[in-house]
XYZ file of N, CA and C in Angstrom:
570
model
N -20.181 138.455 174.062
C -19.965 139.558 173.145
C -20.663 139.230 171.839
N -21.408 140.171 171.333
C -22.150 139.917 170.110
C -21.219 140.022 168.899
N -21.657 139.515 167.780
C -20.824 139.478 166.579
C -20.712 140.831 165.896
N -21.676 141.724 166.061
C -21.634 143.042 165.407
C -20.436 143.860 165.875
N -20.186 144.037 167.201
C -19.004 144.793 167.628
C -17.702 144.111 167.197
N -17.654 142.783 167.186
C -16.452 142.047 166.780
C -16.176 142.270 165.294
N -17.226 142.245 164.475
C -17.049 142.482 163.045
C -16.591 143.919 162.790
N -17.122 144.859 163.556
C -16.725 146.256 163.408
C -15.252 146.427 163.785
N -14.832 145.767 164.843
C -13.443 145.820 165.284
C -12.527 145.205 164.224
N -12.908 144.090 163.657
C -12.123 143.426 162.610
C -12.016 144.304 161.362
N -13.107 144.973 161.029
C -13.118 145.860 159.867
C -12.134 147.027 160.076
N -12.117 147.608 161.279
C -11.176 148.693 161.583
C -9.737 148.222 161.474
N -9.455 147.044 161.975
C -8.099 146.490 161.900
C -7.727 146.235 160.441
N -8.643 145.704 159.656
C -8.381 145.439 158.236
C -8.102 146.744 157.495
N -8.880 147.795 157.798
C -8.657 149.098 157.157
C -7.307 149.665 157.570
N -6.956 149.548 158.839
C -5.662 150.021 159.325
C -4.527 149.311 158.599
N -4.601 147.986 158.474
C -3.556 147.231 157.781
C -3.500 147.589 156.295
N -4.642 147.855 155.679
C -4.667 148.248 154.272
C -3.986 149.604 154.083
N -4.253 150.543 154.995
C -3.617 151.865 154.927
C -2.101 151.730 155.106
N -1.684 150.909 156.071
C -0.248 150.696 156.300
C 0.392 150.062 155.060
N -0.259 149.057 154.469
C 0.277 148.395 153.278
C 0.390 149.374 152.112
N -0.629 150.209 151.890
C -0.571 151.206 150.822
C 0.526 152.240 151.092
N 0.676 152.625 152.344
C 1.748 153.558 152.708
C 3.117 152.970 152.423
N 3.304 151.702 152.749
C 4.587 151.047 152.484
C 4.836 150.936 150.976
N 3.814 150.658 150.213
C 3.935 150.586 148.767
C 4.330 151.954 148.199
N 3.686 152.998 148.688
C 4.020 154.357 148.257
C 5.454 154.719 148.589
N 5.914 154.362 149.795
C 7.303 154.633 150.161
C 8.262 153.844 149.294
N 7.870 152.641 148.901
C 8.716 151.845 148.012
C 8.932 152.544 146.679
N 7.877 153.122 146.120
C 8.004 153.853 144.859
C 8.761 155.167 145.044
N 8.630 155.793 146.191
C 9.284 157.076 146.438
C 10.732 156.914 146.883
N 11.158 155.710 147.211
C 12.497 155.503 147.768
C 13.605 155.965 146.831
N 13.531 155.626 145.555
C 14.605 155.982 144.624
C 14.724 157.492 144.466
N 13.642 158.226 144.154
C 13.801 159.676 144.038
C 14.217 160.335 145.355
N 13.699 159.846 146.470
C 14.095 160.413 147.763
C 15.575 160.160 148.041
N 16.053 158.961 147.714
C 17.468 158.633 147.900
C 18.345 159.515 147.011
N 17.949 159.707 145.740
C 18.715 160.561 144.839
C 18.751 162.000 145.351
N 17.632 162.484 145.870
C 17.585 163.831 146.422
C 18.504 163.935 147.641
N 18.455 162.943 148.511
C 19.311 162.917 149.696
C 20.783 162.947 149.292
N 21.163 162.112 148.308
C 22.559 162.038 147.870
C 23.018 163.349 147.242
N 22.164 163.979 146.439
C 22.577 165.218 145.794
C 22.718 166.362 146.792
N 21.940 166.334 147.858
C 22.031 167.390 148.874
C 23.234 167.184 149.786
N 23.507 165.932 150.153
C 24.550 165.655 151.140
C 25.875 165.212 150.558
N 25.901 164.800 149.282
C 27.130 164.261 148.713
C 27.348 162.808 149.086
N 26.344 162.188 149.690
C 26.448 160.793 150.121
C 26.728 159.892 148.923
N 27.563 158.888 149.131
C 27.865 157.925 148.075
C 28.691 158.514 146.948
N 29.387 159.621 147.207
C 30.229 160.216 146.178
C 29.483 161.062 145.171
N 28.245 161.420 145.472
C 27.471 162.253 144.560
C 28.009 163.675 144.604
N 28.335 164.212 143.433
C 28.873 165.571 143.371
C 27.762 166.590 143.549
N 28.163 167.820 143.778
C 27.218 168.912 143.963
C 27.133 169.731 142.678
N 26.002 170.377 142.482
C 25.813 171.261 141.334
C 25.898 172.685 141.854
N 26.759 173.491 141.241
C 27.003 174.845 141.730
C 26.664 175.865 140.655
N 26.447 177.093 141.100
C 26.215 178.197 140.176
C 27.535 178.924 139.932
N 27.542 179.786 138.945
C 28.727 180.597 138.670
C 29.060 181.465 139.884
N 28.038 181.968 140.561
C 28.264 182.788 141.762
C 28.932 182.004 142.878
N 28.510 180.751 143.061
C 29.157 179.890 144.059
C 30.635 179.708 143.723
N 30.924 179.482 142.450
C 32.304 179.280 142.013
C 33.136 180.541 142.227
N 32.557 181.717 141.948
C 33.274 182.983 142.156
C 33.600 183.184 143.630
N 32.643 182.873 144.501
C 32.860 183.011 145.941
C 33.968 182.074 146.425
N 33.950 180.836 145.990
C 34.985 179.871 146.380
C 36.348 180.310 145.868
N 36.382 180.870 144.668
C 37.643 181.337 144.085
C 38.233 182.487 144.887
N 37.385 183.427 145.319
C 37.867 184.544 146.144
C 38.419 184.030 147.468
N 37.730 183.054 148.055
C 38.200 182.463 149.314
C 39.546 181.777 149.116
N 39.694 181.055 148.020
C 40.934 180.319 147.753
C 42.111 181.273 147.608
N 41.889 182.410 146.926
C 42.980 183.377 146.760
C 43.393 183.967 148.111
N 42.420 184.245 148.972
C 42.745 184.847 150.270
C 43.348 183.831 151.230
N 43.065 182.543 151.038
C 43.569 181.506 151.931
C 44.963 181.021 151.530
N 45.485 181.447 150.393
C 46.825 181.054 150.004
C 46.880 179.846 149.082
N 45.834 179.093 148.981
C 45.756 178.003 148.005
C 46.403 176.704 148.443
N 45.613 175.673 148.500
C 46.068 174.319 148.763
C 45.733 173.497 147.533
N 46.687 172.710 147.073
C 46.470 171.918 145.871
C 45.995 170.511 146.210
N 45.262 169.930 145.257
C 44.794 168.559 145.371
C 44.826 167.949 143.966
N 45.057 166.666 143.907
C 45.098 165.957 142.633
C 43.697 165.440 142.295
N 43.283 165.613 141.042
C 42.001 165.090 140.574
C 42.289 164.147 139.407
N 41.784 162.930 139.524
C 41.935 161.926 138.463
C 40.592 161.754 137.776
N 40.626 161.600 136.453
C 39.403 161.481 135.665
C 39.305 160.075 135.081
N 38.132 159.483 135.205
C 37.877 158.125 134.742
C 36.660 158.153 133.832
N 36.718 157.416 132.724
C 35.600 157.410 131.768
C 35.320 155.981 131.319
N 34.033 155.621 131.317
C 33.605 154.276 130.934
C 32.326 154.374 130.118
N 32.036 153.305 129.366
C 30.742 153.170 128.705
C 30.167 151.828 129.120
N 28.828 151.765 129.168
C 28.205 150.502 129.527
C 28.511 149.464 128.454
N 28.495 148.205 128.856
C 28.771 147.101 127.942
C 27.808 147.157 126.752
N 28.380 147.024 125.563
C 27.567 147.004 124.349
C 27.309 148.367 123.736
N 27.664 149.450 124.433
C 27.445 150.787 123.856
C 28.625 151.096 122.934
N 28.373 151.363 121.651
C 29.470 151.530 120.691
C 30.088 152.931 120.679
N 30.463 153.410 121.820
C 31.126 154.707 121.937
C 32.527 154.509 122.487
N 33.430 155.378 122.056
C 34.713 155.558 122.733
C 34.520 156.793 123.588
N 34.971 156.735 124.830
C 34.773 157.843 125.765
C 36.002 157.895 126.668
N 36.662 159.053 126.729
C 37.901 159.153 127.509
C 38.167 160.600 127.912
N 38.895 160.782 129.013
C 39.334 162.132 129.359
C 40.523 162.521 128.478
N 40.630 163.794 128.127
C 41.784 164.268 127.369
C 43.018 164.213 128.269
N 42.848 164.573 129.531
C 43.925 164.541 130.523
C 43.442 163.677 131.679
N 44.188 162.644 132.024
C 43.761 161.683 133.041
C 43.894 162.238 134.454
N 44.851 163.123 134.679
C 45.108 163.623 136.029
C 45.440 165.107 135.955
N 45.000 165.843 136.975
C 45.274 167.274 137.041
C 45.486 167.659 138.495
N 46.299 168.661 138.714
C 46.473 169.215 140.048
C 45.781 170.568 140.055
N 44.843 170.740 141.007
C 44.055 171.963 141.059
C 44.186 172.598 142.440
N 43.967 173.893 142.480
C 43.957 174.609 143.750
C 42.542 174.558 144.305
N 42.417 174.132 145.546
C 41.104 174.048 146.180
C 40.452 175.428 146.152
N 39.223 175.477 145.668
C 38.472 176.726 145.557
C 38.556 177.365 144.180
N 39.564 177.006 143.387
C 39.709 177.585 142.051
C 38.945 176.752 141.027
N 38.294 177.420 140.107
C 37.620 176.711 139.013
C 38.661 176.063 138.107
N 38.300 174.906 137.598
C 39.149 174.229 136.629
C 38.237 173.559 135.612
N 38.827 173.153 134.506
C 38.036 172.509 133.466
C 38.703 171.202 133.063
N 37.883 170.180 132.941
C 38.325 168.901 132.393
C 37.587 168.702 131.081
N 38.274 168.117 130.109
C 37.670 167.857 128.809
C 37.647 166.347 128.586
N 36.500 165.866 128.147
C 36.332 164.459 127.771
C 35.989 164.415 126.286
N 36.351 163.328 125.618
C 35.950 163.139 124.233
C 35.057 161.908 124.147
N 34.111 161.972 123.239
C 33.234 160.834 122.979
C 33.093 160.685 121.479
N 33.074 159.440 121.030
C 32.919 159.141 119.604
C 31.916 158.008 119.444
N 30.944 158.221 118.545
C 29.951 157.209 118.219
C 30.520 156.347 117.089
N 30.835 155.087 117.374
C 31.419 154.178 116.388
C 30.366 153.374 115.622
N 29.101 153.680 115.825
C 28.050 152.902 115.167
C 27.593 153.594 113.888
N 26.651 152.959 113.205
C 26.096 153.531 111.983
C 24.717 154.143 112.217
N 24.420 154.461 113.487
C 23.125 155.061 113.824
C 23.338 156.127 114.908
N 22.445 157.113 114.968
C 22.558 158.100 116.047
C 22.300 157.415 117.393
N 23.057 157.800 118.389
C 22.879 157.241 119.734
C 22.837 158.391 120.734
N 21.848 158.340 121.597
C 21.749 159.313 122.687
C 22.222 158.625 123.954
N 23.154 159.281 124.626
C 23.694 158.725 125.860
C 23.464 159.656 127.021
N 23.472 159.085 128.197
C 23.384 159.855 129.433
C 24.487 159.376 130.362
N 25.122 160.294 131.039
C 26.257 159.940 131.892
C 25.857 159.922 133.362
N 26.258 158.858 134.033
C 26.165 158.823 135.493
C 27.565 159.103 136.016
N 27.656 159.541 137.244
C 28.952 159.950 137.770
C 29.026 159.702 139.264
N 30.237 159.624 139.755
C 30.461 159.630 141.189
C 31.880 160.078 141.468
N 32.148 160.308 142.729
C 33.450 160.775 143.184
C 33.939 159.829 144.265
N 35.212 159.522 144.215
C 35.857 158.721 145.259
C 37.038 159.511 145.789
N 37.336 159.469 147.042
C 36.597 158.825 148.114
C 35.247 159.501 148.351
N 34.315 158.687 148.845
C 32.922 159.129 149.010
C 32.783 160.441 149.771
N 33.563 160.595 150.832
C 33.385 161.769 151.699
C 33.722 163.077 150.997
N 34.316 163.014 149.803
C 34.642 164.247 149.080
C 33.520 164.693 148.145
N 32.510 163.865 147.953
C 31.417 164.203 147.041
C 30.707 165.489 147.409
N 30.590 165.761 148.693
C 29.905 166.979 149.141
C 30.696 168.241 148.798
N 31.974 168.086 148.459
C 32.833 169.244 148.193
C 33.209 169.388 146.723
N 32.846 168.415 145.906
C 33.154 168.469 144.478
C 31.966 169.113 143.782
N 32.155 170.330 143.312
C 31.063 171.123 142.739
C 31.246 171.291 141.239
N 30.202 170.934 140.486
C 30.225 171.108 139.029
C 29.374 172.317 138.670
N 29.985 173.242 137.938
C 29.283 174.440 137.480
C 28.613 174.149 136.139
N 29.340 173.487 135.240
C 28.808 173.068 133.948
C 29.292 171.654 133.687
N 28.421 170.824 133.118
C 28.818 169.445 132.854
C 27.949 168.840 131.761
N 28.580 168.062 130.903
C 27.841 167.316 129.877
C 26.892 166.320 130.516
N 27.139 165.970 131.776
C 26.305 164.987 132.467
C 24.955 165.560 132.898
N 24.763 166.869 132.782
C 23.495 167.478 133.168
C 22.401 167.222 132.130
N 22.792 166.875 130.895
C 21.818 166.633 129.828
C 22.220 165.403 129.022
N 21.276 164.883 128.263
C 21.580 163.766 127.360
C 22.425 164.281 126.203
N 23.287 163.408 125.671
C 24.157 163.758 124.559
C 23.815 162.854 123.379
N 23.506 163.447 122.224
C 23.221 162.666 121.023
C 24.384 162.831 120.054
N 24.937 161.683 119.645
C 26.034 161.685 118.680
C 25.576 160.963 117.421
N 25.852 161.594 116.290
C 25.529 161.002 115.001
C 26.569 159.925 114.669
N 26.290 159.065 113.695
C 27.252 158.019 113.335
C 28.623 158.614 112.996
N 29.658 158.111 113.650
C 31.023 158.576 113.407
C 31.371 159.912 114.036
N 30.420 160.589 114.648
C 30.676 161.914 115.221
C 31.521 161.808 116.482
N 32.468 162.723 116.607
C 33.279 162.830 117.817
C 33.112 164.237 118.373
N 32.955 164.338 119.705
C 32.762 165.636 120.347
C 33.693 165.766 121.552
N 33.957 167.019 121.889
C 34.692 167.336 123.119
C 33.659 167.841 124.120
N 33.710 167.319 125.334
C 32.705 167.671 126.334
C 33.413 168.194 127.594
N 33.179 169.462 127.925
C 33.845 170.039 129.098
C 33.065 169.827 130.400
N 33.824 169.843 131.485
C 33.270 169.864 132.845
C 33.965 171.017 133.555
N 33.200 171.997 133.992
C 33.736 173.122 134.757
C 33.417 172.840 136.215
N 34.443 172.788 137.062
C 34.253 172.355 138.449
C 35.204 173.091 139.395
N 34.948 172.934 140.680
C 35.877 173.379 141.715
C 35.663 172.524 142.954
N 36.676 172.491 143.799
C 36.612 171.783 145.077
C 36.335 172.841 146.140
N 35.247 172.660 146.883
C 34.853 173.620 147.911
C 35.928 173.699 149.001
N 36.379 174.908 149.350
C 37.386 175.055 150.401
C 36.944 174.486 151.761
N 35.656 174.266 151.962
C 35.178 173.674 153.220
C 35.729 172.273 153.437
N 36.261 171.650 152.380
C 36.858 170.322 152.518
C 38.024 170.345 153.517
N 38.679 171.503 153.621
C 39.835 171.632 154.523
C 39.429 171.612 155.995
N 38.144 171.845 156.274
C 37.651 171.841 157.654
C 36.992 170.522 158.045
N 36.851 169.601 157.105
C 36.200 168.313 157.366
C 37.249 167.303 157.818
N 37.117 166.821 159.038
C 38.076 165.859 159.595
C 38.195 164.601 158.739
N 37.111 164.198 158.082
C 37.128 162.978 157.276
C 37.665 163.188 155.869
N 37.802 164.431 155.438
C 38.198 164.677 154.052
C 39.422 165.569 153.906
N 39.834 166.253 154.958
C 40.889 167.258 154.802
C 42.247 166.684 154.415
N 42.503 165.416 154.701
C 43.792 164.817 154.372
C 43.785 164.050 153.050
N 42.694 164.115 152.308
C 42.615 163.433 151.013
C 43.580 164.115 150.051
N 44.385 163.316 149.368
C 45.366 163.858 148.432
C 44.921 163.766 146.982
N 43.981 162.827 146.698
C 43.503 162.679 145.329
C 42.013 162.342 145.320
N 41.300 162.987 144.411
C 39.878 162.728 144.198
C 39.739 162.150 142.795
N 38.917 161.130 142.663
C 38.647 160.553 141.347
C 37.216 160.886 140.941
N 37.079 161.540 139.785
C 35.773 161.831 139.201
C 35.569 160.806 138.098
N 34.538 159.993 138.244
C 34.308 158.890 137.316
C 32.954 159.047 136.636
N 32.935 158.839 135.315
C 31.710 158.887 134.523
C 31.498 157.551 133.819
N 30.252 157.174 133.669
C 29.884 156.035 132.826
C 28.731 156.482 131.937
N 28.925 156.334 130.619
C 27.861 156.657 129.675
C 26.995 155.430 129.451
N 25.679 155.647 129.457
C 24.678 154.620 129.197
C 23.839 155.089 128.020
N 23.391 154.141 127.212
C 22.481 154.515 126.136
C 21.152 154.906 126.761
N 20.650 156.074 126.358
C 19.395 156.583 126.925
C 18.235 155.713 126.456
N 17.261 155.598 127.327
C 16.050 154.843 127.001
C 15.305 155.555 125.894
N 14.821 154.811 124.928
C 14.022 155.385 123.844
C 12.611 155.620 124.375
N 12.168 156.890 124.461
C 10.839 157.171 125.037
C 9.684 156.638 124.192
N 9.946 156.278 122.931
C 8.878 155.788 122.068
C 8.629 154.289 122.243
N 9.558 153.592 122.920
C 9.375 152.139 123.076
C 8.717 151.782 124.363
């Protein structure tokens, strides 16, 4: 066998491996956004759903016609280590009717001498209920900037989707915990 066909074969294999390596690198960079998209669509890992006012109205009509089943919702609030904010729910626990809109209020106070912009991450426990916990309005949808010493009240308008009653893994859940953690937002200028 001459060396020309062997070199051509080696070159094809090298190009194939380079394409595979670049593809794997691309998937590595795309993994985080793809995972976040997957979680937001499916509720995986306790990720809550984002709902419209129309979705909430439809769930509310269903809840009234179904007679109403109540569930307990517990609210948890944290700040990352070193962030000089106080952050807490006004009411730690509430009993809500599945399908009915409800509102939770959180307070945040900037204890520093400088403006701080924070962003909230959130999850729901138990995990299997994340697909049914729908937020219509939430402070977690945008960054929050608090001036030195400023205290604000931040509402969350939400409902529990009545479909939770048909899910074998979630229908017997008696309490859902909605947990937030505020992180200082990255400074885009640095």
